[in-house]
Amino acid sequence: MSKKTVLACAVCGSRNYSTASKETQTDRLELKKFCKTCGTHTVHRETK
Ligand SMILES: [Zn+2]
């Protein structure tokens, strides 16, 4: 069973992406993704 993880832009806070993560995962995800609000690639972090 996996839960859905939402990734939010660290710059503007927009929630642009969601991904499935395993429940055993403890580290906070940080991925570089394109943010259409910022218009560039920014770091996206896992949110609750
Ligand atoms: Zn952004």
Short mmCIF file of N, CA, C and O and ligand atoms in Angstrom, two decimals:
data_model
loop_
_atom_site.label_atom_id
_atom_site.label_comp_id
_atom_site.label_asym_id
_atom_site.label_seq_id
_atom_site.Cartn_x
_atom_site.Cartn_y
_atom_site.Cartn_z
N MET A 1 0.85 -1.19 0.00
CA MET A 1 0.00 0.00 0.00
C MET A 1 0.89 1.25 0.00
O MET A 1 1.84 1.36 0.76
N SER A 2 0.58 2.18 -0.84
CA SER A 2 1.38 3.40 -0.89
C SER A 2 0.47 4.61 -0.73
O SER A 2 -0.69 4.59 -1.14
N LYS A 3 1.01 5.64 -0.13
CA LYS A 3 0.23 6.85 0.03
C LYS A 3 0.70 7.90 -0.95
O LYS A 3 1.84 7.86 -1.41
N LYS A 4 -0.16 8.83 -1.20
CA LYS A 4 0.17 9.87 -2.16
C LYS A 4 0.94 10.98 -1.46
O LYS A 4 0.57 11.41 -0.37
N THR A 5 1.99 11.41 -2.12
CA THR A 5 2.79 12.50 -1.58
C THR A 5 2.68 13.69 -2.53
O THR A 5 2.78 13.54 -3.73
N VAL A 6 2.43 14.85 -1.96
CA VAL A 6 2.32 16.06 -2.77
C VAL A 6 3.64 16.82 -2.70
O VAL A 6 4.22 16.97 -1.62
N LEU A 7 4.09 17.26 -3.84
CA LEU A 7 5.32 18.05 -3.90
C LEU A 7 4.97 19.51 -4.15
O LEU A 7 4.24 19.84 -5.09
N ALA A 8 5.49 20.39 -3.29
CA ALA A 8 5.20 21.81 -3.41
C ALA A 8 6.48 22.57 -3.73
O ALA A 8 7.55 22.26 -3.20
N CYS A 9 6.34 23.58 -4.55
CA CYS A 9 7.46 24.45 -4.89
C CYS A 9 7.97 25.14 -3.63
O CYS A 9 7.20 25.72 -2.87
N ALA A 10 9.29 25.09 -3.44
CA ALA A 10 9.89 25.70 -2.25
C ALA A 10 9.92 27.21 -2.36
O ALA A 10 10.11 27.91 -1.37
N VAL A 11 9.75 27.74 -3.56
CA VAL A 11 9.82 29.18 -3.77
C VAL A 11 8.45 29.83 -3.56
O VAL A 11 8.31 30.77 -2.79
N CYS A 12 7.43 29.33 -4.27
CA CYS A 12 6.13 29.98 -4.22
C CYS A 12 5.09 29.15 -3.46
O CYS A 12 4.02 29.64 -3.15
N GLY A 13 5.40 27.91 -3.18
CA GLY A 13 4.49 27.09 -2.40
C GLY A 13 3.41 26.40 -3.20
O GLY A 13 2.56 25.72 -2.63
N SER A 14 3.42 26.57 -4.52
CA SER A 14 2.42 25.90 -5.34
C SER A 14 2.59 24.40 -5.30
O SER A 14 3.72 23.90 -5.37
N ARG A 15 1.48 23.71 -5.20
CA ARG A 15 1.53 22.24 -5.19
C ARG A 15 1.35 21.75 -6.61
O ARG A 15 0.24 21.71 -7.12
N ASN A 16 2.46 21.44 -7.23
CA ASN A 16 2.46 21.15 -8.66
C ASN A 16 2.46 19.68 -8.99
O ASN A 16 2.03 19.29 -10.06
N TYR A 17 2.98 18.88 -8.11
CA TYR A 17 3.19 17.47 -8.45
C TYR A 17 2.75 16.57 -7.30
O TYR A 17 2.79 16.96 -6.13
N SER A 18 2.37 15.39 -7.67
CA SER A 18 2.12 14.37 -6.66
C SER A 18 2.80 13.09 -7.10
O SER A 18 2.95 12.83 -8.28
N THR A 19 3.21 12.32 -6.14
CA THR A 19 3.91 11.09 -6.43
C THR A 19 3.53 10.06 -5.38
O THR A 19 3.10 10.40 -4.28
N ALA A 20 3.69 8.83 -5.76
CA ALA A 20 3.41 7.77 -4.79
C ALA A 20 4.69 7.45 -4.03
O ALA A 20 5.74 7.31 -4.62
N SER A 21 4.58 7.39 -2.72
CA SER A 21 5.76 7.07 -1.93
C SER A 21 5.43 5.91 -1.00
O SER A 21 4.31 5.73 -0.57
N LYS A 22 6.45 5.16 -0.70
CA LYS A 22 6.24 4.02 0.18
C LYS A 22 6.19 4.48 1.63
O LYS A 22 6.84 5.44 2.02
N GLU A 23 5.45 3.77 2.40
CA GLU A 23 5.26 4.18 3.79
C GLU A 23 6.52 4.08 4.61
O GLU A 23 6.65 4.72 5.63
N THR A 24 7.45 3.30 4.13
CA THR A 24 8.70 3.14 4.87
C THR A 24 9.65 4.32 4.64
O THR A 24 10.63 4.46 5.32
N GLN A 25 9.30 5.12 3.67
CA GLN A 25 10.17 6.26 3.36
C GLN A 25 10.15 7.27 4.51
O GLN A 25 9.10 7.69 4.96
N THR A 26 11.32 7.65 4.94
CA THR A 26 11.39 8.60 6.05
C THR A 26 12.01 9.92 5.63
O THR A 26 11.72 10.95 6.22
N ASP A 27 12.85 9.87 4.62
CA ASP A 27 13.49 11.11 4.18
C ASP A 27 12.50 11.98 3.42
O ASP A 27 11.64 11.49 2.70
N ARG A 28 12.66 13.27 3.59
CA ARG A 28 11.81 14.20 2.89
C ARG A 28 12.30 14.35 1.45
O ARG A 28 13.47 14.58 1.21
N LEU A 29 11.37 14.22 0.55
CA LEU A 29 11.73 14.31 -0.86
C LEU A 29 12.07 15.74 -1.25
O LEU A 29 11.41 16.68 -0.84
N GLU A 30 13.10 15.87 -2.05
CA GLU A 30 13.41 17.17 -2.65
C GLU A 30 13.79 16.93 -4.10
O GLU A 30 14.79 16.30 -4.38
N LEU A 31 12.95 17.41 -4.98
CA LEU A 31 13.18 17.18 -6.40
C LEU A 31 13.15 18.50 -7.15
O LEU A 31 12.38 19.40 -6.82
N LYS A 32 13.99 18.58 -8.16
CA LYS A 32 13.94 19.76 -9.03
C LYS A 32 12.90 19.51 -10.11
O LYS A 32 13.00 18.57 -10.88
N LYS A 33 11.89 20.37 -10.10
CA LYS A 33 10.80 20.23 -11.07
C LYS A 33 10.50 21.60 -11.65
O LYS A 33 10.79 22.62 -11.04
N PHE A 34 9.83 21.55 -12.79
CA PHE A 34 9.41 22.81 -13.39
C PHE A 34 8.17 23.34 -12.70
O PHE A 34 7.17 22.65 -12.55
N CYS A 35 8.25 24.59 -12.23
CA CYS A 35 7.10 25.24 -11.62
C CYS A 35 6.53 26.25 -12.61
O CYS A 35 7.22 27.18 -13.01
N LYS A 36 5.29 26.05 -13.01
CA LYS A 36 4.72 26.95 -14.00
C LYS A 36 4.39 28.31 -13.39
O LYS A 36 4.29 29.30 -14.10
N THR A 37 4.25 28.35 -12.08
CA THR A 37 4.01 29.63 -11.43
C THR A 37 5.27 30.49 -11.42
O THR A 37 5.23 31.68 -11.70
N CYS A 38 6.40 29.86 -11.12
CA CYS A 38 7.68 30.56 -11.13
C CYS A 38 8.23 30.69 -12.55
O CYS A 38 9.05 31.55 -12.82
N GLY A 39 7.83 29.80 -13.42
CA GLY A 39 8.30 29.82 -14.79
C GLY A 39 9.69 29.26 -14.95
O GLY A 39 10.35 29.51 -15.96
N THR A 40 10.15 28.51 -13.97
CA THR A 40 11.48 27.93 -14.04
C THR A 40 11.54 26.68 -13.18
O THR A 40 10.58 26.35 -12.48
N HIS A 41 12.67 26.02 -13.24
CA HIS A 41 12.84 24.84 -12.39
C HIS A 41 13.20 25.27 -10.98
O HIS A 41 14.08 26.10 -10.78
N THR A 42 12.50 24.71 -10.03
CA THR A 42 12.76 25.01 -8.63
C THR A 42 12.77 23.71 -7.84
O THR A 42 12.35 22.67 -8.34
N VAL A 43 13.21 23.81 -6.61
CA VAL A 43 13.16 22.65 -5.73
C VAL A 43 11.73 22.45 -5.26
O VAL A 43 11.06 23.41 -4.85
N HIS A 44 11.27 21.23 -5.35
CA HIS A 44 9.94 20.89 -4.84
C HIS A 44 10.10 19.94 -3.67
O HIS A 44 10.84 18.98 -3.75
N ARG A 45 9.39 20.24 -2.60
CA ARG A 45 9.52 19.43 -1.40
C ARG A 45 8.22 18.74 -1.07
O ARG A 45 7.13 19.24 -1.36
N GLU A 46 8.40 17.63 -0.43
CA GLU A 46 7.25 16.85 0.03
C GLU A 46 6.44 17.65 1.06
O GLU A 46 6.98 18.31 1.94
N THR A 47 5.14 17.60 0.93
CA THR A 47 4.27 18.22 1.92
C THR A 47 3.40 17.13 2.55
O THR A 47 3.35 16.01 2.06
N LYS A 48 2.68 17.47 3.59
CA LYS A 48 1.79 16.50 4.23
C LYS A 48 0.49 16.35 3.43
O LYS A 48 -0.01 17.33 2.92
ZN ZN B 1 7.02 28.03 -7.78
#
